[in-house]
mmCIF file of C-alpha atoms in Angstrom:
data_model
loop_
_atom_site.group_PDB
_atom_site.id
_atom_site.type_symbol
_atom_site.label_atom_id
_atom_site.label_comp_id
_atom_site.label_asym_id
_atom_site.label_seq_id
_atom_site.Cartn_x
_atom_site.Cartn_y
_atom_site.Cartn_z
ATOM 1 C CA UNK A 116 -59.995 18.754 11.312
ATOM 2 C CA UNK A 117 -57.128 19.289 13.725
ATOM 3 C CA UNK A 118 -54.068 21.112 12.397
ATOM 4 C CA UNK A 119 -50.662 20.670 13.936
ATOM 5 C CA UNK A 120 -48.012 23.248 14.621
ATOM 6 C CA UNK A 121 -45.272 23.061 12.000
ATOM 7 C CA UNK A 122 -42.563 25.260 13.548
ATOM 8 C CA UNK A 123 -44.098 28.448 12.122
ATOM 9 C CA UNK A 124 -42.896 30.559 15.067
ATOM 10 C CA UNK A 125 -39.472 29.020 15.370
ATOM 11 C CA UNK A 126 -38.262 32.091 13.478
ATOM 12 C CA UNK A 127 -40.083 35.427 13.478
ATOM 13 C CA UNK A 128 -39.617 36.286 9.833
ATOM 14 C CA UNK A 129 -42.936 37.746 8.651
ATOM 15 C CA UNK A 130 -45.035 40.768 9.579
ATOM 16 C CA UNK A 131 -47.916 38.630 10.853
ATOM 17 C CA UNK A 132 -45.613 36.571 13.074
ATOM 18 C CA UNK A 133 -44.092 39.750 14.510
ATOM 19 C CA UNK A 134 -47.573 41.124 15.257
ATOM 20 C CA UNK A 135 -48.707 37.923 16.975
ATOM 21 C CA UNK A 136 -45.508 37.865 19.027
ATOM 22 C CA UNK A 137 -46.177 41.455 20.147
ATOM 23 C CA UNK A 138 -49.723 40.550 21.124
ATOM 24 C CA UNK A 139 -48.373 37.571 23.095
ATOM 25 C CA UNK A 140 -45.965 39.896 24.917
ATOM 26 C CA UNK A 141 -48.962 41.978 26.007
ATOM 27 C CA UNK A 142 -51.973 39.695 26.433
ATOM 28 C CA UNK A 143 -50.499 36.253 25.875
ATOM 29 C CA UNK A 144 -49.389 33.522 28.241
ATOM 30 C CA UNK A 145 -47.445 30.259 28.218
ATOM 31 C CA UNK A 146 -47.631 27.579 30.903
ATOM 32 C CA UNK A 147 -46.242 24.089 31.040
ATOM 33 C CA UNK A 148 -45.783 21.076 33.298
ATOM 34 C CA UNK A 149 -43.232 18.674 31.874
ATOM 35 C CA UNK A 150 -44.073 15.903 34.344
ATOM 36 C CA UNK A 151 -47.690 15.890 33.191
ATOM 37 C CA UNK A 152 -46.692 16.707 29.610
ATOM 38 C CA UNK A 153 -49.015 19.691 29.757
ATOM 39 C CA UNK A 154 -48.367 22.742 27.557
ATOM 40 C CA UNK A 155 -50.763 25.642 27.207
ATOM 41 C CA UNK A 156 -50.231 28.889 25.273
ATOM 42 C CA UNK A 157 -52.745 31.515 24.300
ATOM 43 C CA UNK A 158 -53.982 35.081 23.957
ATOM 44 C CA UNK A 159 -57.020 36.316 25.864
ATOM 45 C CA UNK A 160 -59.036 39.291 24.562
ATOM 46 C CA UNK A 161 -62.514 40.678 25.074
ATOM 47 C CA UNK A 162 -65.087 39.059 22.786
ATOM 48 C CA UNK A 163 -65.535 42.393 20.983
ATOM 49 C CA UNK A 164 -62.125 41.714 19.412
ATOM 50 C CA UNK A 165 -62.798 38.122 18.357
ATOM 51 C CA UNK A 166 -62.553 39.163 14.694
ATOM 52 C CA UNK A 167 -58.824 39.757 15.200
ATOM 53 C CA UNK A 168 -58.374 36.287 16.697
ATOM 54 C CA UNK A 169 -60.295 34.783 13.778
ATOM 55 C CA UNK A 170 -57.950 36.576 11.373
ATOM 56 C CA UNK A 171 -54.917 35.215 13.232
ATOM 57 C CA UNK A 172 -56.378 31.712 13.134
ATOM 58 C CA UNK A 173 -56.946 32.093 9.397
ATOM 59 C CA UNK A 174 -53.229 32.802 8.950
ATOM 60 C CA UNK A 175 -52.071 30.161 11.458
ATOM 61 C CA UNK A 176 -54.578 27.330 11.460
ATOM 62 C CA UNK A 177 -52.986 25.351 14.303
ATOM 63 C CA UNK A 178 -54.690 27.766 16.740
ATOM 64 C CA UNK A 179 -58.193 27.201 18.060
ATOM 65 C CA UNK A 180 -60.572 29.692 19.673
ATOM 66 C CA UNK A 181 -62.588 29.241 22.840
ATOM 67 C CA UNK A 182 -65.144 31.571 24.441
ATOM 68 C CA UNK A 183 -65.227 31.912 28.232
ATOM 69 C CA UNK A 184 -67.608 34.462 29.754
ATOM 70 C CA UNK A 185 -66.754 37.745 27.988
ATOM 71 C CA UNK A 186 -63.341 36.566 26.821
ATOM 72 C CA UNK A 187 -62.172 35.016 23.560
ATOM 73 C CA UNK A 188 -59.068 32.857 23.906
ATOM 74 C CA UNK A 189 -56.766 31.945 21.023
ATOM 75 C CA UNK A 190 -55.067 28.708 22.094
ATOM 76 C CA UNK A 191 -52.403 26.198 21.133
ATOM 77 C CA UNK A 192 -51.585 23.251 23.397
ATOM 78 C CA UNK A 193 -48.619 21.902 21.444
ATOM 79 C CA UNK A 194 -45.230 21.567 23.113
ATOM 80 C CA UNK A 195 -43.056 22.918 20.299
ATOM 81 C CA UNK A 196 -45.126 26.084 19.958
ATOM 82 C CA UNK A 197 -44.817 26.721 23.695
ATOM 83 C CA UNK A 198 -41.052 26.204 23.482
ATOM 84 C CA UNK A 199 -40.737 28.547 20.492
ATOM 85 C CA UNK A 200 -42.706 31.307 22.193
ATOM 86 C CA UNK A 201 -40.485 31.061 25.272
ATOM 87 C CA UNK A 202 -37.402 31.139 23.026
ATOM 88 C CA UNK A 203 -38.765 34.314 21.413
ATOM 89 C CA UNK A 204 -39.245 36.031 24.770
ATOM 90 C CA UNK A 205 -42.760 35.171 25.963
ATOM 91 C CA UNK A 206 -41.882 33.898 29.446
ATOM 92 C CA UNK A 207 -44.148 31.974 31.823
ATOM 93 C CA UNK A 208 -45.527 34.184 34.614
ATOM 94 C CA UNK A 209 -44.294 37.226 32.697
ATOM 95 C CA UNK A 210 -46.468 39.581 34.746
ATOM 96 C CA UNK A 211 -45.239 38.362 38.115
ATOM 97 C CA UNK A 212 -42.143 36.236 38.754
ATOM 98 C CA UNK A 213 -40.547 36.898 35.357
ATOM 99 C CA UNK A 214 -41.695 40.490 34.819
ATOM 100 C CA UNK A 215 -38.149 41.833 35.267
ATOM 101 C CA UNK A 216 -36.745 39.286 32.814
ATOM 102 C CA UNK A 217 -38.795 40.450 29.824
ATOM 103 C CA UNK A 218 -36.545 41.614 26.991
ATOM 104 C CA UNK A 219 -37.234 43.078 23.567
ATOM 105 C CA UNK A 220 -37.150 40.274 20.962
ATOM 106 C CA UNK A 221 -34.380 39.951 18.417
ATOM 107 C CA UNK A 222 -36.238 40.514 15.156
ATOM 108 C CA UNK A 223 -35.434 42.231 11.872
ATOM 109 C CA UNK A 224 -35.760 46.005 11.833
ATOM 110 C CA UNK A 225 -38.465 45.859 9.158
ATOM 111 C CA UNK A 226 -40.666 43.822 11.525
ATOM 112 C CA UNK A 227 -40.353 46.027 14.608
ATOM 113 C CA UNK A 228 -43.348 48.266 13.822
ATOM 114 C CA UNK A 229 -45.559 45.183 13.465
ATOM 115 C CA UNK A 230 -44.343 43.794 16.788
ATOM 116 C CA UNK A 231 -45.017 47.135 18.489
ATOM 117 C CA UNK A 232 -48.496 47.310 16.907
ATOM 118 C CA UNK A 233 -49.232 43.878 18.374
ATOM 119 C CA UNK A 234 -48.054 45.029 21.786
ATOM 120 C CA UNK A 235 -50.106 48.223 21.454
ATOM 121 C CA UNK A 236 -53.266 46.267 20.645
ATOM 122 C CA UNK A 237 -52.743 44.356 23.878
ATOM 123 C CA UNK A 238 -51.220 46.844 26.324
ATOM 124 C CA UNK A 239 -51.720 50.155 24.554
ATOM 125 C CA UNK A 240 -54.693 52.463 24.819
ATOM 126 C CA UNK A 241 -56.341 55.464 23.233
ATOM 127 C CA UNK A 242 -58.079 57.937 25.492
ATOM 128 C CA UNK A 243 -60.106 61.103 25.490
ATOM 129 C CA UNK A 244 -59.902 63.337 28.560
ATOM 130 C CA UNK A 245 -63.515 64.324 29.202
ATOM 131 C CA UNK A 246 -62.569 66.520 32.154
ATOM 132 C CA UNK A 247 -60.205 68.670 30.138
ATOM 133 C CA UNK A 248 -61.673 71.821 28.604
ATOM 134 C CA UNK A 249 -59.264 71.451 25.675
ATOM 135 C CA UNK A 250 -60.627 67.954 24.935
ATOM 136 C CA UNK A 251 -57.159 66.429 24.980
ATOM 137 C CA UNK A 252 -56.586 63.062 23.378
ATOM 138 C CA UNK A 253 -53.633 60.761 23.627
ATOM 139 C CA UNK A 254 -52.279 57.274 23.128
ATOM 140 C CA UNK A 255 -50.211 55.198 25.525
ATOM 141 C CA UNK A 256 -48.134 52.057 25.923
ATOM 142 C CA UNK A 257 -48.057 50.499 29.383
ATOM 143 C CA UNK A 258 -46.057 47.733 31.027
ATOM 144 C CA UNK A 259 -44.417 46.685 34.275
ATOM 145 C CA UNK A 260 -40.895 46.159 32.886
ATOM 146 C CA UNK A 261 -38.880 49.378 32.727
ATOM 147 C CA UNK A 262 -36.221 48.184 30.261
ATOM 148 C CA UNK A 263 -38.825 46.880 27.815
ATOM 149 C CA UNK A 264 -40.922 50.059 27.875
ATOM 150 C CA UNK A 265 -37.755 52.148 27.641
ATOM 151 C CA UNK A 266 -36.750 50.217 24.516
ATOM 152 C CA UNK A 267 -40.095 50.995 22.879
ATOM 153 C CA UNK A 268 -39.592 54.654 23.795
ATOM 154 C CA UNK A 269 -36.147 54.650 22.134
ATOM 155 C CA UNK A 270 -37.447 53.013 18.956
ATOM 156 C CA UNK A 271 -40.315 55.494 18.673
ATOM 157 C CA UNK A 272 -37.941 58.410 19.326
ATOM 158 C CA UNK A 273 -35.805 57.441 16.318
ATOM 159 C CA UNK A 274 -39.016 57.377 14.274
ATOM 160 C CA UNK A 275 -39.641 61.008 15.364
ATOM 161 C CA UNK A 276 -42.406 59.850 17.709
ATOM 162 C CA UNK A 277 -41.307 61.165 21.133
ATOM 163 C CA UNK A 278 -43.144 59.674 24.101
ATOM 164 C CA UNK A 279 -43.083 60.834 27.715
ATOM 165 C CA UNK A 280 -42.240 58.062 30.188
ATOM 166 C CA UNK A 281 -44.251 58.102 33.431
ATOM 167 C CA UNK A 282 -44.539 55.579 36.208
ATOM 168 C CA UNK A 283 -47.106 54.885 38.890
ATOM 169 C CA UNK A 284 -47.351 52.509 41.829
ATOM 170 C CA UNK A 285 -51.131 52.471 41.659
ATOM 171 C CA UNK A 286 -52.925 52.634 38.345
ATOM 172 C CA UNK A 287 -56.193 51.686 36.698
ATOM 173 C CA UNK A 288 -56.612 50.160 33.241
ATOM 174 C CA UNK A 289 -59.462 48.731 31.214
ATOM 175 C CA UNK A 290 -58.638 45.103 30.369
ATOM 176 C CA UNK A 291 -61.040 43.068 28.262
ATOM 177 C CA UNK A 292 -63.798 45.550 29.059
ATOM 178 C CA UNK A 293 -63.335 45.546 32.840
ATOM 179 C CA UNK A 294 -61.624 48.022 35.168
ATOM 180 C CA UNK A 295 -58.501 46.529 36.760
ATOM 181 C CA UNK A 296 -56.576 48.113 39.643
ATOM 182 C CA UNK A 297 -52.788 47.697 39.661
ATOM 183 C CA UNK A 298 -50.967 48.024 42.985
ATOM 184 C CA UNK A 299 -47.475 47.424 41.606
ATOM 185 C CA UNK A 300 -45.130 49.761 39.754
ATOM 186 C CA UNK A 301 -46.190 50.268 36.139
ATOM 187 C CA UNK A 302 -44.622 52.332 33.370
ATOM 188 C CA UNK A 303 -46.462 54.351 30.759
ATOM 189 C CA UNK A 304 -45.458 56.046 27.510
ATOM 190 C CA UNK A 305 -47.787 58.861 26.532
ATOM 191 C CA UNK A 306 -48.226 61.515 23.840
ATOM 192 C CA UNK A 307 -51.068 63.968 23.139
ATOM 193 C CA UNK A 308 -49.675 65.914 20.193
ATOM 194 C CA UNK A 309 -51.813 65.822 17.053
ATOM 195 C CA UNK A 310 -48.831 65.741 14.690
ATOM 196 C CA UNK A 311 -47.201 62.923 16.658
ATOM 197 C CA UNK A 312 -50.470 60.964 16.617
ATOM 198 C CA UNK A 313 -50.399 61.136 12.812
ATOM 199 C CA UNK A 314 -46.775 59.939 12.683
ATOM 200 C CA UNK A 315 -47.547 57.122 15.111
ATOM 201 C CA UNK A 316 -50.504 56.003 13.028
ATOM 202 C CA UNK A 317 -48.343 55.813 9.892
ATOM 203 C CA UNK A 318 -45.610 53.934 11.778
ATOM 204 C CA UNK A 319 -47.990 51.420 13.362
ATOM 205 C CA UNK A 320 -50.382 50.765 10.500
ATOM 206 C CA UNK A 321 -48.309 51.056 7.329
ATOM 207 C CA UNK A 322 -48.633 47.773 5.384
ATOM 208 C CA UNK A 323 -50.528 46.309 8.345
ATOM 209 C CA UNK A 324 -52.530 43.128 7.898
ATOM 210 C CA UNK A 325 -53.437 42.246 11.491
ATOM 211 C CA UNK A 326 -54.757 44.838 13.947
ATOM 212 C CA UNK A 327 -57.747 45.677 16.143
ATOM 213 C CA UNK A 328 -60.090 47.542 13.830
ATOM 214 C CA UNK A 329 -61.678 49.823 16.458
ATOM 215 C CA UNK A 330 -58.283 51.222 17.528
ATOM 216 C CA UNK A 331 -57.245 51.753 13.924
ATOM 217 C CA UNK A 332 -60.443 53.711 13.221
ATOM 218 C CA UNK A 333 -59.960 56.036 16.178
ATOM 219 C CA UNK A 334 -56.266 56.553 15.468
ATOM 220 C CA UNK A 335 -56.917 57.647 11.894
ATOM 221 C CA UNK A 336 -60.005 59.767 12.492
ATOM 222 C CA UNK A 337 -58.121 61.902 15.024
ATOM 223 C CA UNK A 338 -56.028 63.675 12.445
ATOM 224 C CA UNK A 339 -58.363 63.387 9.461
ATOM 225 C CA UNK A 340 -61.879 64.601 10.126
ATOM 226 C CA UNK A 341 -63.088 63.441 6.718
ATOM 227 C CA UNK A 342 -62.605 59.721 7.149
ATOM 228 C CA UNK A 343 -65.866 57.935 7.911
ATOM 229 C CA UNK A 344 -68.830 58.239 5.499
ATOM 230 C CA UNK A 345 -72.178 59.434 6.807
ATOM 231 C CA UNK A 346 -74.459 56.376 7.272
ATOM 232 C CA UNK A 347 -77.410 58.361 5.901
ATOM 233 C CA UNK A 348 -76.194 60.299 2.856
ATOM 234 C CA UNK A 349 -72.757 58.594 2.434
ATOM 235 C CA UNK A 350 -70.996 61.944 2.363
ATOM 236 C CA UNK A 351 -67.390 62.039 3.541
ATOM 237 C CA UNK A 352 -67.886 65.578 4.821
ATOM 238 C CA UNK A 353 -68.169 64.426 8.429
ATOM 239 C CA UNK A 354 -66.618 65.300 11.772
ATOM 240 C CA UNK A 355 -65.676 62.634 14.309
ATOM 241 C CA UNK A 356 -66.804 63.473 17.842
ATOM 242 C CA UNK A 357 -64.870 61.146 20.170
ATOM 243 C CA UNK A 358 -66.442 62.390 23.412
ATOM 244 C CA UNK A 359 -69.960 61.266 22.523
ATOM 245 C CA UNK A 360 -68.956 58.731 19.848
ATOM 246 C CA UNK A 361 -70.934 60.177 16.943
ATOM 247 C CA UNK A 362 -70.443 61.554 13.463
ATOM 248 C CA UNK A 363 -71.721 64.951 12.513
ATOM 249 C CA UNK A 364 -72.494 65.184 8.805
ATOM 250 C CA UNK A 365 -71.911 68.646 7.391
ATOM 251 C CA UNK A 366 -73.769 67.669 4.218
ATOM 252 C CA UNK A 367 -77.162 66.539 5.546
ATOM 253 C CA UNK A 368 -76.766 67.926 9.091
ATOM 254 C CA UNK A 369 -77.455 64.550 10.675
ATOM 255 C CA UNK A 370 -75.850 62.951 13.735
ATOM 256 C CA UNK A 371 -75.057 59.239 13.813
ATOM 257 C CA UNK A 372 -73.943 57.267 16.849
ATOM 258 C CA UNK A 373 -70.771 55.232 16.336
ATOM 259 C CA UNK A 374 -70.135 52.107 18.409
ATOM 260 C CA UNK A 375 -66.369 52.346 18.753
ATOM 261 C CA UNK A 376 -65.123 52.178 22.363
ATOM 262 C CA UNK A 377 -61.892 53.963 23.263
ATOM 263 C CA UNK A 378 -59.511 51.416 24.802
#
């Protein structure tokens, strides 16, 4: 059965809509050709995150999902949806021609954390510095629009989550499981402080319904070692080892590999 778009995103007035809008800002796209009456909007993620797209489709059944190579694409080809996404700030060619025209959406203050979580799941990352003797960890937001990234920095600052703003003309990111080289100017917000990581986790995931599960797991296990039960004895007395992706159980002294990539 085909479901039709019923103006759900004309107004961003729920947490799930704010999250989806944030994900569109990061990994979404809108294209149209009025002469051919062709409208195409979607979000492209690695297939490892297809569960998130299925959850979005469950909430908004006018979407459909298509698999291409290692990518899962959440799509809607209806004109009004395309128009509403553009009205809410998701511009065509937002990473090239319109990258300097991207602005923070006008949404209610209680929805901002959900929008930022959506953007983080698309253009944010979690990393572990293997070459650092102190085993530093951190989380980042990246983008190629200074004003937009600066706005996220300001919002997080007022939530007592200070982020350092860096920029680079050449950078490397992992997108949908593949290394991508950027030759243009990109901006990055970064923080490595354990206390700030905890505050950021509370800000991003409080009352959250939609999110990428693997990022949520890593975020929370950073500041709480007793979080994931041992697969063998079910004890919660475990330590999360991000570098080698395993759990050490202090109850039965076993080691269990955890398939949870850091991106």
